Tab-separated table of C-alpha atoms in Angstrom:
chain	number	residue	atom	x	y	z
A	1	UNK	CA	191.598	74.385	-57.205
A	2	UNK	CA	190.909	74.940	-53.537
A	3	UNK	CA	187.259	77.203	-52.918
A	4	UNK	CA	189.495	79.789	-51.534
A	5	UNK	CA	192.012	80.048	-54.160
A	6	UNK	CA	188.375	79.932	-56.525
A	7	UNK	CA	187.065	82.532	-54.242
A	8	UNK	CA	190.169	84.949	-54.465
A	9	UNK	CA	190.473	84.775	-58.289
A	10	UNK	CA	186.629	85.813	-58.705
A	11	UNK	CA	187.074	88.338	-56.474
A	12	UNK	CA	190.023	89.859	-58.229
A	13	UNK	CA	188.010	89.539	-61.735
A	14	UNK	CA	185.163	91.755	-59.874
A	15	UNK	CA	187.399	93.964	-59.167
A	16	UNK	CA	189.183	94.571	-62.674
A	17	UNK	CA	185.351	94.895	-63.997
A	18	UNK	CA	184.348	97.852	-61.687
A	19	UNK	CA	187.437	99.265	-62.402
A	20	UNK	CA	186.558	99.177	-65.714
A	21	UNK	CA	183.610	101.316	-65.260
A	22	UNK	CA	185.376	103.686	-62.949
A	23	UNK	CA	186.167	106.658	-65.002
A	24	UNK	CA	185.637	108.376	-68.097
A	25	UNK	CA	189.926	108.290	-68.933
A	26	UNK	CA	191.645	105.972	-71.735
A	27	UNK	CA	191.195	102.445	-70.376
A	28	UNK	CA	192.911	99.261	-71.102
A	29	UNK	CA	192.480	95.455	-70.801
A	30	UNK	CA	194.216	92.087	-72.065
A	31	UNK	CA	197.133	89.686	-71.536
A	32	UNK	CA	200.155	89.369	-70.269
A	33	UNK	CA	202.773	86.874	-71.582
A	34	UNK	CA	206.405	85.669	-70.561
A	35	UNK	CA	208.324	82.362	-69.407
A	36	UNK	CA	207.885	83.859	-65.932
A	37	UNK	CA	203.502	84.203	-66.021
A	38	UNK	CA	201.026	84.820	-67.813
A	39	UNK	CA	197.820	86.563	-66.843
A	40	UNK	CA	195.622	89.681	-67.074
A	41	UNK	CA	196.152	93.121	-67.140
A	42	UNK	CA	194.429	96.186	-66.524
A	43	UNK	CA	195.641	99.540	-66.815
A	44	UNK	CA	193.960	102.825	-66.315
A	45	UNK	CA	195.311	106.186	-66.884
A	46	UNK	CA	195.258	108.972	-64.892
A	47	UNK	CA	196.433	111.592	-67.333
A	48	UNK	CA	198.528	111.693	-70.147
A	49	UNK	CA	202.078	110.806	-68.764
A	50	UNK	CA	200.604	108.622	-65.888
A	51	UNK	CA	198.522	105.118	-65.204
A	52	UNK	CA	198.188	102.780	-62.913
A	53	UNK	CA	198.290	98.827	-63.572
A	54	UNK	CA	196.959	96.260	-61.899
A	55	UNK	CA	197.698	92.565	-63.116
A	56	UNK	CA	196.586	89.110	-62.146
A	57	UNK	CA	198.904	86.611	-63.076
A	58	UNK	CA	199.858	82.702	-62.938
A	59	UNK	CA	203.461	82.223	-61.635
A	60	UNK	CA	204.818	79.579	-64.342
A	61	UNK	CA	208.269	79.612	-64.814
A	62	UNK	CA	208.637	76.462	-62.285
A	63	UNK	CA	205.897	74.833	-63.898
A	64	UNK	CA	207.794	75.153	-67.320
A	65	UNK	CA	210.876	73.693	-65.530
A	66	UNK	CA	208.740	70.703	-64.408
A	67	UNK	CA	209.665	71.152	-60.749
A	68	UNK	CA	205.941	71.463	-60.136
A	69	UNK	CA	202.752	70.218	-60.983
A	70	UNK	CA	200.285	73.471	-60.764
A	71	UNK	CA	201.024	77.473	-61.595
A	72	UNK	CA	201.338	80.052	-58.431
A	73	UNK	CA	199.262	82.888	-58.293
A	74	UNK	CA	200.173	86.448	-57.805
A	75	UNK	CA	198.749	90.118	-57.760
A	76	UNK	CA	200.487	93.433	-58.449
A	77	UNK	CA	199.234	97.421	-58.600
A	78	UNK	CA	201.369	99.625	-60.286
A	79	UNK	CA	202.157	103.409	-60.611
A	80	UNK	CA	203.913	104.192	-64.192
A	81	UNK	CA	205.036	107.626	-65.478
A	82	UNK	CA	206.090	107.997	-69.302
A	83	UNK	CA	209.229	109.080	-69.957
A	84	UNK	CA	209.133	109.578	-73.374
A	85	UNK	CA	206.349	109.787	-76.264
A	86	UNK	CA	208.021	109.341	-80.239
A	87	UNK	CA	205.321	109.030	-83.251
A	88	UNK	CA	205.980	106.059	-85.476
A	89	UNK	CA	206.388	106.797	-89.454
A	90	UNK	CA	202.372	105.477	-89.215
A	91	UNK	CA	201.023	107.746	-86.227
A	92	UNK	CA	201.084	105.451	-83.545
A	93	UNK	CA	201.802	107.033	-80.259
A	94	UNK	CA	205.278	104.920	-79.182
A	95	UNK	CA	205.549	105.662	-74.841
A	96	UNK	CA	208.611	104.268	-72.738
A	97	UNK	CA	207.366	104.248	-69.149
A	98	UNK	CA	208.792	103.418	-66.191
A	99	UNK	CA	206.805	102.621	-62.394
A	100	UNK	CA	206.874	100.792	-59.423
A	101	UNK	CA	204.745	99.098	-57.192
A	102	UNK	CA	203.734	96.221	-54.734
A	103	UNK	CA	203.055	92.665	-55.569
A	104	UNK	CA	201.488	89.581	-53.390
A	105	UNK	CA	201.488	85.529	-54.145
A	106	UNK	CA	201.744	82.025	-53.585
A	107	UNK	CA	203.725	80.373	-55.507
A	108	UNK	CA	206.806	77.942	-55.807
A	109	UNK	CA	210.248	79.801	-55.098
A	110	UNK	CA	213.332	78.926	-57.540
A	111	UNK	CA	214.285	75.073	-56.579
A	112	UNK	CA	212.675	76.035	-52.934
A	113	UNK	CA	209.193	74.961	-51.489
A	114	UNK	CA	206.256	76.695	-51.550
A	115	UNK	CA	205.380	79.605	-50.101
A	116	UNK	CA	203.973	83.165	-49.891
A	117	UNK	CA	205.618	86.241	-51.106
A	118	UNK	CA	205.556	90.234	-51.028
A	119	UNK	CA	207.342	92.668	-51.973
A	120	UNK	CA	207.500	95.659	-54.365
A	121	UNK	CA	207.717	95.564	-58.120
A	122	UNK	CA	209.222	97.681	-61.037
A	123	UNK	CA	208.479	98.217	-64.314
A	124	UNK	CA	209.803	99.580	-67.468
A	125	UNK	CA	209.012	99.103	-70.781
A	126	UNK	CA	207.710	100.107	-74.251
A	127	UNK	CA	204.260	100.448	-75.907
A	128	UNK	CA	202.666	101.369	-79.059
A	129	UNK	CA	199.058	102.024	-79.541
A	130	UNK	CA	197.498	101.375	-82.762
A	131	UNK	CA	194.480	102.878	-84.723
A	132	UNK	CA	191.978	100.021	-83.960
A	133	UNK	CA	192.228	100.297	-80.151
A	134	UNK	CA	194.890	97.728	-79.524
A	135	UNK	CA	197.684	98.470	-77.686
A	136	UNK	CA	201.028	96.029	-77.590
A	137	UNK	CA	204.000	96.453	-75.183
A	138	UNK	CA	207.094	94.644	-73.708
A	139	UNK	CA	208.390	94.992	-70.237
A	140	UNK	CA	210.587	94.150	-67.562
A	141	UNK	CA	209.447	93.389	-63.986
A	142	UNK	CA	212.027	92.784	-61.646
A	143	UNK	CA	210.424	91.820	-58.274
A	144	UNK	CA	212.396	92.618	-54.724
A	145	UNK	CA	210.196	90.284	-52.249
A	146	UNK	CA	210.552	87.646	-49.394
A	147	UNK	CA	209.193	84.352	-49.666
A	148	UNK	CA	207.867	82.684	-46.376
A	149	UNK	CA	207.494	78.917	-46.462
A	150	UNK	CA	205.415	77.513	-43.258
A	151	UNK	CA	205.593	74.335	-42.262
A	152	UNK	CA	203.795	72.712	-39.430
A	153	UNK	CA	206.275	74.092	-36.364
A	154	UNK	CA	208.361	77.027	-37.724
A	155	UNK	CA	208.216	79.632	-40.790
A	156	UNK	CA	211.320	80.439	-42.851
A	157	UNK	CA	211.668	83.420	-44.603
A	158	UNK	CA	214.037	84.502	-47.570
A	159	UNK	CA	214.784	86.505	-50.619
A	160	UNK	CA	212.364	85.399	-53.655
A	161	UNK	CA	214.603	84.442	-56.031
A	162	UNK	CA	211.975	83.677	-59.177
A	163	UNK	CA	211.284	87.667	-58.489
A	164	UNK	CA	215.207	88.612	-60.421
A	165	UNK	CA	213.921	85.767	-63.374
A	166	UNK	CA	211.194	88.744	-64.327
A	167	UNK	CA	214.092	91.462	-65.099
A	168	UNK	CA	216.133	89.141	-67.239
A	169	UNK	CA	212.717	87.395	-68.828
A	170	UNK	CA	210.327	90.278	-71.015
A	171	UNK	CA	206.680	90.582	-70.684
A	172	UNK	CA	204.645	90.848	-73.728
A	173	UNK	CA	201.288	92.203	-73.343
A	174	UNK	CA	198.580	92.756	-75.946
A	175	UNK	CA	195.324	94.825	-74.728
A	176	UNK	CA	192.379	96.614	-75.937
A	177	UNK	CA	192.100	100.442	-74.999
A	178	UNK	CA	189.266	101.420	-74.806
């Protein structure tokens, strides 16, 4: 891993933590899993029907197709409203939530070279919040971005294909609220 790349990711972990510390609202913190990356997640909430989410993530689905050797990176910040809030037969507080936001990377693009990207992001999805502080929810993340390859005399710039893999591919992510 390049000392920039080393530099970037330690300066996005810094971040999270003061986040962390921010505010006195309903925090959260944990993984995020799917074929398309897997990473870290924090979310913070503004009020009841509103948070913001910002994740850190590994771009892996070319990886998994073994048309590269090493993960992407990427980081996205988004705004999500709740739609809906339904109570389980247990208690647990069920939300469906919807947001958008922007996204940044590096990463591989679908059979293409590699390349930066930005562009905005959506989200919608479903979470549960249990008793013990742990919170569990699947989404989709469809990302709308360009992807800009450079090579030594000219840049080329297109539509990031790997972005459309998110809506079709589900997110699972597990974190502790706290």
């Amino acid at each position: 891993m390049s000392e920039r790349m080393k530099r970037s990711v330690l300066l996005c972990i810094v971040a999270f933590a003061t986040m962390s510390f921010s505010y006195a609202q309903p925090k959260g913190m944990g993984g995020i899993f799917s074929f398309c990356g897997i990473g870290i997640t924090y979310e913070h909430h503004l009020n009841q029907n509103c948070f913001i989410a910002a994740d850190l993530r590994a771009e892996t689905s070319e990886l998994f197709l073994n048309r590269t050797d090493y993960p992407g990176i990427s980081a996205s910040l988004t705004s999500n409203f709740v739609l809906k809030e339904y109570s389980s037969q247990n208690g647990n507080p069920i939300r469906i939530f919807v947001g958008s936001g922007i996204t940044a990377g590096k990463t591989r693009d679908l059979r293409k070279d590699d390349g930066y990207f930005f562009g905005l992001k959506g989200r919608a999805g479903l979470e549960c919040n249990f008793e013990r502080g742990i919170s569990v929810s699947v989404c989709l993340n469809p990302i709308f971005a360009s992807h800009m390859v450079i090579f030594e005399d000219h840049a080329v710039m297109k539509y990031y294909r790997n972005g459309l893999m998110n809506l079709i591919m589900p997110e699972i992510g597990i974190k502790h609220i706290f």
